[in-house]
Amino acid sequence: MNASLDILPLSSWINTDGKPLVIAGPCSAETEEQMVESAVQIKNEGYAHVIRAGVWKPRTRPGSFEGMGEAALPWLQTVKKETGMPVAIEVANPNHIELALKYGVDILWVGARTTVNPFNVQELADALKGVDVPLLVKNPVNPDLQLWIGALERFNRAGVKKLGAIHRGFSNAQENKFRNSPMWPIAIELKTLFPQLPIIGDPSHMAGKRALLFELTQRAMDLNYDGLIIESHRDPDKAWSDAAQQLTPVALGEMLHELHVRKKSY
Ligand code: PEP
Ligand code: MN
């Protein structure tokens, strides 16, 4: 099916001085202190443009840490005040969107478990009608390019023009090197179909462990991705979610320094 998206370039909603966009921050907002300390360290390293955090966490099994919810949103306001940087969170229902906007969250993303469900996506798209906020759409958990495109189209038809895609890899049925297999050709096809659509690589959720982050990040840059979203925590081993894949802000800086990043102008 032929398709096109009416979207604004990344550079019209965030200034990265022509470099790939870097979104960094903890998997989850745990405490105000953890959030602010992680964010200030990231800011001091100088490579990131946006601070990320999960406030509502979509856990596979019940009983894991499910996020601090609305209580964490004022902490993100403190992060903005202390760092001067914009903040991004995941939203999965219209109430999340309402609260995120109420507390001044700057960028929203839709998680992989939400992108799979067109009813859910349409509800979010309806809630974003008339709202001018940048939105990034993660690939669905299953390797279905049409579902990913369908979600992007639903948001775009609702008027979301500050739109981008996050490639976070796809679930495995069997034991695999990666937590979520990149299946690069799917994202490359998306890029080919929609050359104007910014694509952000999420090596953290592809990798599942620190040791694989570098190769995945390098690959995303070699493919000329527009940016990266990478999990970084002041004390990764003690993180309440995704501990094995997070880096300290300093280690993330060292990794990014090693990359051969193509300078881009959007
Ligand atoms: C996350 O970004 O922490 C997250 C839950 O990601 P995903 O939707 O890719 O699993
Ligand atoms: Mn995570």
Tab-separated table of C-alpha atoms and ligand atoms in Angstrom:
chain	number	residue	atom	x	y	z
A	1	MET	CA	0.000	0.000	0.000
A	2	ASN	CA	1.318	3.424	-0.926
A	3	ALA	CA	1.708	5.760	1.950
A	4	SER	CA	3.199	9.065	2.862
A	5	LEU	CA	3.652	10.924	6.095
A	6	ASP	CA	3.331	14.684	6.492
A	7	ILE	CA	5.976	15.381	9.079
A	8	LEU	CA	8.294	18.151	10.207
A	9	PRO	CA	12.065	17.612	10.227
A	10	LEU	CA	13.662	16.782	13.567
A	11	SER	CA	15.651	20.023	13.422
A	12	SER	CA	12.395	22.006	13.555
A	13	TRP	CA	11.629	20.755	17.075
A	14	ILE	CA	15.023	20.093	18.617
A	15	ASN	CA	18.408	21.678	18.047
A	16	THR	CA	21.247	19.162	17.966
A	17	ASP	CA	23.720	21.328	16.027
A	18	GLY	CA	23.598	18.848	13.168
A	19	LYS	CA	24.637	15.912	15.347
A	20	PRO	CA	22.538	12.807	15.953
A	21	LEU	CA	19.923	13.367	18.656
A	22	VAL	CA	20.908	11.725	21.945
A	23	ILE	CA	18.181	10.902	24.464
A	24	ALA	CA	19.656	9.460	27.664
A	25	GLY	CA	18.368	8.646	31.119
A	26	PRO	CA	17.266	5.865	33.396
A	27	CYS	CA	14.891	3.106	32.368
A	28	SER	CA	12.654	4.165	35.281
A	29	ALA	CA	12.266	7.204	37.477
A	30	GLU	CA	12.774	5.646	40.935
A	31	THR	CA	13.269	8.549	43.348
A	32	GLU	CA	13.693	12.282	42.889
A	33	GLU	CA	17.314	12.019	43.981
A	34	GLN	CA	18.102	9.151	41.554
A	35	MET	CA	16.438	11.040	38.720
A	36	VAL	CA	18.085	14.403	39.361
A	37	GLU	CA	21.537	12.953	40.038
A	38	SER	CA	21.436	10.777	36.907
A	39	ALA	CA	20.242	13.710	34.794
A	40	VAL	CA	22.816	16.175	36.143
A	41	GLN	CA	25.616	13.674	35.494
A	42	ILE	CA	24.328	13.151	31.947
A	43	LYS	CA	24.164	16.896	31.386
A	44	ASN	CA	27.703	17.355	32.706
A	45	GLU	CA	29.016	14.799	30.216
A	46	GLY	CA	27.749	17.096	27.470
A	47	TYR	CA	26.547	14.605	24.839
A	48	ALA	CA	22.785	14.406	25.441
A	49	HIS	CA	19.971	16.657	24.246
A	50	VAL	CA	17.035	15.082	26.105
A	51	ILE	CA	16.582	13.226	29.412
A	52	ARG	CA	14.426	10.089	29.318
A	53	ALA	CA	12.654	8.219	32.123
A	54	GLY	CA	9.926	5.622	32.446
A	55	VAL	CA	7.133	6.650	34.770
A	56	TRP	CA	4.601	3.908	33.946
A	57	LYS	CA	6.453	0.663	33.205
A	58	PRO	CA	4.915	-2.068	31.027
A	59	ARG	CA	6.217	-5.174	32.806
A	60	THR	CA	5.900	-8.593	31.227
A	61	ARG	CA	4.920	-10.320	34.481
A	62	PRO	CA	3.058	-8.782	37.419
A	63	GLY	CA	4.948	-8.224	40.630
A	64	SER	CA	7.897	-6.350	39.097
A	65	PHE	CA	8.384	-2.635	39.672
A	66	GLU	CA	5.635	-0.968	37.654
A	67	GLY	CA	6.846	2.613	37.835
A	68	MET	CA	6.167	5.461	40.264
A	69	GLY	CA	3.369	6.918	38.134
A	70	GLU	CA	2.171	10.496	38.571
A	71	ALA	CA	4.312	10.946	41.713
A	72	ALA	CA	7.410	10.936	39.455
A	73	LEU	CA	6.233	13.752	37.208
A	74	PRO	CA	7.208	16.613	39.575
A	75	TRP	CA	10.699	15.046	39.746
A	76	LEU	CA	10.958	15.530	36.007
A	77	GLN	CA	10.046	19.168	36.491
A	78	THR	CA	12.976	19.378	38.921
A	79	VAL	CA	15.205	17.697	36.326
A	80	LYS	CA	14.196	20.330	33.778
A	81	LYS	CA	14.926	23.106	36.263
A	82	GLU	CA	18.302	21.695	37.311
A	83	THR	CA	19.558	20.790	33.828
A	84	GLY	CA	17.634	23.060	31.465
A	85	MET	CA	17.077	19.978	29.303
A	86	PRO	CA	13.801	18.695	27.846
A	87	VAL	CA	12.390	15.448	29.239
A	88	ALA	CA	10.746	12.461	27.527
A	89	ILE	CA	8.521	9.702	28.917
A	90	GLU	CA	6.488	6.734	27.661
A	91	VAL	CA	2.712	7.093	27.452
A	92	ALA	CA	0.346	4.163	26.994
A	93	ASN	CA	-3.131	5.586	27.527
A	94	PRO	CA	-4.929	8.954	27.236
A	95	ASN	CA	-4.625	9.566	30.980
A	96	HIS	CA	-0.842	9.284	30.721
A	97	ILE	CA	-0.909	11.882	27.938
A	98	GLU	CA	-3.065	14.246	29.974
A	99	LEU	CA	-0.771	13.979	32.995
A	100	ALA	CA	2.422	14.266	30.930
A	101	LEU	CA	1.174	17.486	29.369
A	102	LYS	CA	-0.057	18.822	32.710
A	103	TYR	CA	3.442	18.436	34.175
A	104	GLY	CA	5.175	19.881	31.114
A	105	VAL	CA	6.814	16.758	29.681
A	106	ASP	CA	8.403	17.847	26.398
A	107	ILE	CA	8.540	14.683	24.289
A	108	LEU	CA	6.388	11.543	24.443
A	109	TRP	CA	7.071	8.053	23.205
A	110	VAL	CA	4.857	5.055	22.589
A	111	GLY	CA	6.265	1.733	23.804
A	112	ALA	CA	6.640	-1.457	21.800
A	113	ARG	CA	3.789	-3.172	23.657
A	114	THR	CA	1.433	-0.344	22.734
A	115	THR	CA	2.342	-0.049	19.052
A	116	VAL	CA	1.050	-3.602	18.497
A	117	ASN	CA	-2.543	-2.630	19.316
A	118	PRO	CA	-4.379	-0.424	16.789
A	119	PHE	CA	-7.254	0.262	19.245
A	120	ASN	CA	-4.767	1.467	21.827
A	121	VAL	CA	-2.832	3.501	19.251
A	122	GLN	CA	-6.024	5.127	17.953
A	123	GLU	CA	-7.028	6.147	21.499
A	124	LEU	CA	-3.653	7.815	21.943
A	125	ALA	CA	-3.889	9.473	18.540
A	126	ASP	CA	-7.347	10.863	19.397
A	127	ALA	CA	-5.963	12.212	22.686
A	128	LEU	CA	-3.207	14.017	20.766
A	129	LYS	CA	-5.534	15.835	18.352
A	130	GLY	CA	-4.717	19.525	18.505
A	131	VAL	CA	-1.729	18.930	20.804
A	132	ASP	CA	1.657	20.176	19.623
A	133	VAL	CA	4.054	17.707	21.253
A	134	PRO	CA	6.785	15.624	19.590
A	135	LEU	CA	6.025	11.890	19.574
A	136	LEU	CA	8.310	8.927	18.951
A	137	VAL	CA	6.805	5.547	18.084
A	138	LYS	CA	8.719	2.399	19.030
A	139	ASN	CA	8.496	-0.587	16.723
A	140	PRO	CA	5.928	-3.202	17.778
A	141	VAL	CA	7.318	-6.161	19.743
A	142	ASN	CA	6.680	-8.453	16.769
A	143	PRO	CA	8.518	-7.972	13.463
A	144	ASP	CA	5.562	-6.465	11.591
A	145	LEU	CA	6.528	-3.404	9.578
A	146	GLN	CA	2.903	-2.725	8.568
A	147	LEU	CA	1.865	-2.442	12.215
A	148	TRP	CA	4.661	0.048	12.852
A	149	ILE	CA	3.691	2.069	9.779
A	150	GLY	CA	0.011	1.854	10.745
A	151	ALA	CA	0.721	3.374	14.153
A	152	LEU	CA	2.770	6.191	12.585
A	153	GLU	CA	-0.091	6.861	10.151
A	154	ARG	CA	-2.724	6.948	12.906
A	155	PHE	CA	-0.737	9.606	14.775
A	156	ASN	CA	0.009	11.543	11.619
A	157	ARG	CA	-3.658	11.553	10.583
A	158	ALA	CA	-4.503	12.900	14.039
A	159	GLY	CA	-2.235	15.848	13.221
A	160	VAL	CA	1.024	14.801	14.909
A	161	LYS	CA	3.726	16.205	12.650
A	162	LYS	CA	6.637	16.195	15.081
A	163	LEU	CA	6.862	12.470	14.618
A	164	GLY	CA	9.698	9.951	14.665
A	165	ALA	CA	10.295	6.210	14.964
A	166	ILE	CA	12.336	4.338	17.566
A	167	HIS	CA	13.887	1.048	16.486
A	168	ARG	CA	14.214	-1.089	19.654
A	169	GLY	CA	14.336	-4.557	18.135
A	170	PHE	CA	11.878	-7.466	18.077
A	171	SER	CA	11.009	-10.220	20.556
A	172	ASN	CA	12.636	-13.607	20.175
A	173	ALA	CA	10.811	-16.908	20.366
A	174	GLN	CA	14.025	-18.672	21.323
A	175	GLU	CA	17.219	-17.932	23.204
A	176	ASN	CA	19.071	-15.260	21.237
A	177	LYS	CA	22.205	-13.167	21.537
A	178	PHE	CA	20.011	-10.078	21.771
A	179	ARG	CA	17.186	-9.369	24.184
A	180	ASN	CA	15.298	-8.057	21.160
A	181	SER	CA	16.720	-8.894	17.736
A	182	PRO	CA	17.459	-5.781	15.702
A	183	MET	CA	16.307	-7.254	12.356
A	184	TRP	CA	17.883	-4.192	10.726
A	185	PRO	CA	16.236	-4.724	7.291
A	186	ILE	CA	12.801	-3.904	8.761
A	187	ALA	CA	13.972	-0.496	9.956
A	188	ILE	CA	15.927	0.066	6.751
A	189	GLU	CA	12.740	-0.548	4.774
A	190	LEU	CA	10.892	1.970	6.954
A	191	LYS	CA	13.655	4.505	6.244
A	192	THR	CA	13.412	3.792	2.533
A	193	LEU	CA	9.623	4.154	2.466
A	194	PHE	CA	9.658	7.356	4.528
A	195	PRO	CA	12.988	9.111	3.949
A	196	GLN	CA	11.832	12.182	5.880
A	197	LEU	CA	10.915	10.174	9.003
A	198	PRO	CA	13.542	10.489	11.761
A	199	ILE	CA	14.712	7.110	13.058
A	200	ILE	CA	16.174	6.783	16.534
A	201	GLY	CA	18.064	3.635	17.540
A	202	ASP	CA	17.425	2.087	20.972
A	203	PRO	CA	20.442	-0.174	21.493
A	204	SER	CA	19.586	-0.620	25.195
A	205	HIS	CA	16.428	-2.642	24.584
A	206	MET	CA	18.005	-4.523	21.675
A	207	ALA	CA	21.010	-5.482	23.776
A	208	GLY	CA	19.613	-6.330	27.190
A	209	LYS	CA	23.206	-6.258	28.418
A	210	ARG	CA	25.953	-3.670	28.488
A	211	ALA	CA	28.498	-5.722	26.533
A	212	LEU	CA	26.429	-5.534	23.333
A	213	LEU	CA	25.682	-1.823	23.408
A	214	PHE	CA	28.672	-0.598	21.463
A	215	GLU	CA	28.225	-2.790	18.383
A	216	LEU	CA	24.511	-1.953	18.173
A	217	THR	CA	25.077	1.760	18.604
A	218	GLN	CA	27.819	1.761	15.990
A	219	ARG	CA	25.554	-0.089	13.567
A	220	ALA	CA	22.759	2.434	14.044
A	221	MET	CA	25.201	5.249	13.305
A	222	ASP	CA	26.621	3.409	10.267
A	223	LEU	CA	23.053	3.186	8.967
A	224	ASN	CA	22.812	6.953	9.357
A	225	TYR	CA	20.140	6.909	12.058
A	226	ASP	CA	18.998	10.331	13.205
A	227	GLY	CA	19.597	9.626	16.852
A	228	LEU	CA	19.858	7.301	19.818
A	229	ILE	CA	17.878	6.645	22.973
A	230	ILE	CA	20.095	4.955	25.546
A	231	GLU	CA	19.441	4.046	29.165
A	232	SER	CA	21.792	5.602	31.691
A	233	HIS	CA	21.542	5.462	35.492
A	234	ARG	CA	23.785	6.847	38.244
A	235	ASP	CA	24.135	3.316	39.683
A	236	PRO	CA	23.082	0.825	36.956
A	237	ASP	CA	23.512	-2.376	38.984
A	238	LYS	CA	21.036	-1.067	41.527
A	239	ALA	CA	18.436	0.031	38.948
A	240	TRP	CA	14.872	-1.066	39.677
A	241	SER	CA	14.346	-2.111	36.035
A	242	ASP	CA	16.674	-3.100	33.174
A	243	ALA	CA	19.780	-3.078	35.399
A	244	ALA	CA	21.940	-5.216	33.084
A	245	GLN	CA	21.677	-2.880	30.086
A	246	GLN	CA	22.157	0.521	31.710
A	247	LEU	CA	25.411	2.498	31.714
A	248	THR	CA	26.642	5.172	34.052
A	249	PRO	CA	26.557	8.625	32.468
A	250	VAL	CA	30.377	8.571	32.326
A	251	ALA	CA	30.508	5.127	30.669
A	252	LEU	CA	27.905	6.258	28.155
A	253	GLY	CA	30.045	9.297	27.364
A	254	GLU	CA	33.071	7.057	26.818
A	255	MET	CA	31.089	4.776	24.517
A	256	LEU	CA	29.720	7.644	22.458
A	257	HIS	CA	33.217	9.071	22.173
A	258	GLU	CA	34.387	5.831	20.549
A	259	LEU	CA	31.706	5.898	17.894
A	260	HIS	CA	32.334	6.981	14.388
A	261	VAL	CA	29.368	9.255	14.124
A	262	ARG	CA	28.591	10.767	10.792
A	263	LYS	CA	27.924	14.439	11.176
A	264	LYS	CA	24.541	15.176	9.739
A	265	SER	CA	22.492	18.153	8.827
A	266	TYR	CA	18.822	17.340	8.882
B	1	PEP	C1	11.653	1.456	27.910
B	1	PEP	O1	11.995	2.308	27.065
B	1	PEP	O2	12.110	1.428	29.069
B	1	PEP	C2	10.721	0.378	27.482
B	1	PEP	C3	9.876	-0.202	28.312
B	1	PEP	O3	10.881	0.065	26.208
B	1	PEP	P1	10.160	-0.917	25.165
B	1	PEP	O4	8.781	-0.373	24.939
B	1	PEP	O5	11.060	-0.792	23.988
B	1	PEP	O6	10.181	-2.300	25.757
B	2	MN	MN	13.960	-0.063	29.904
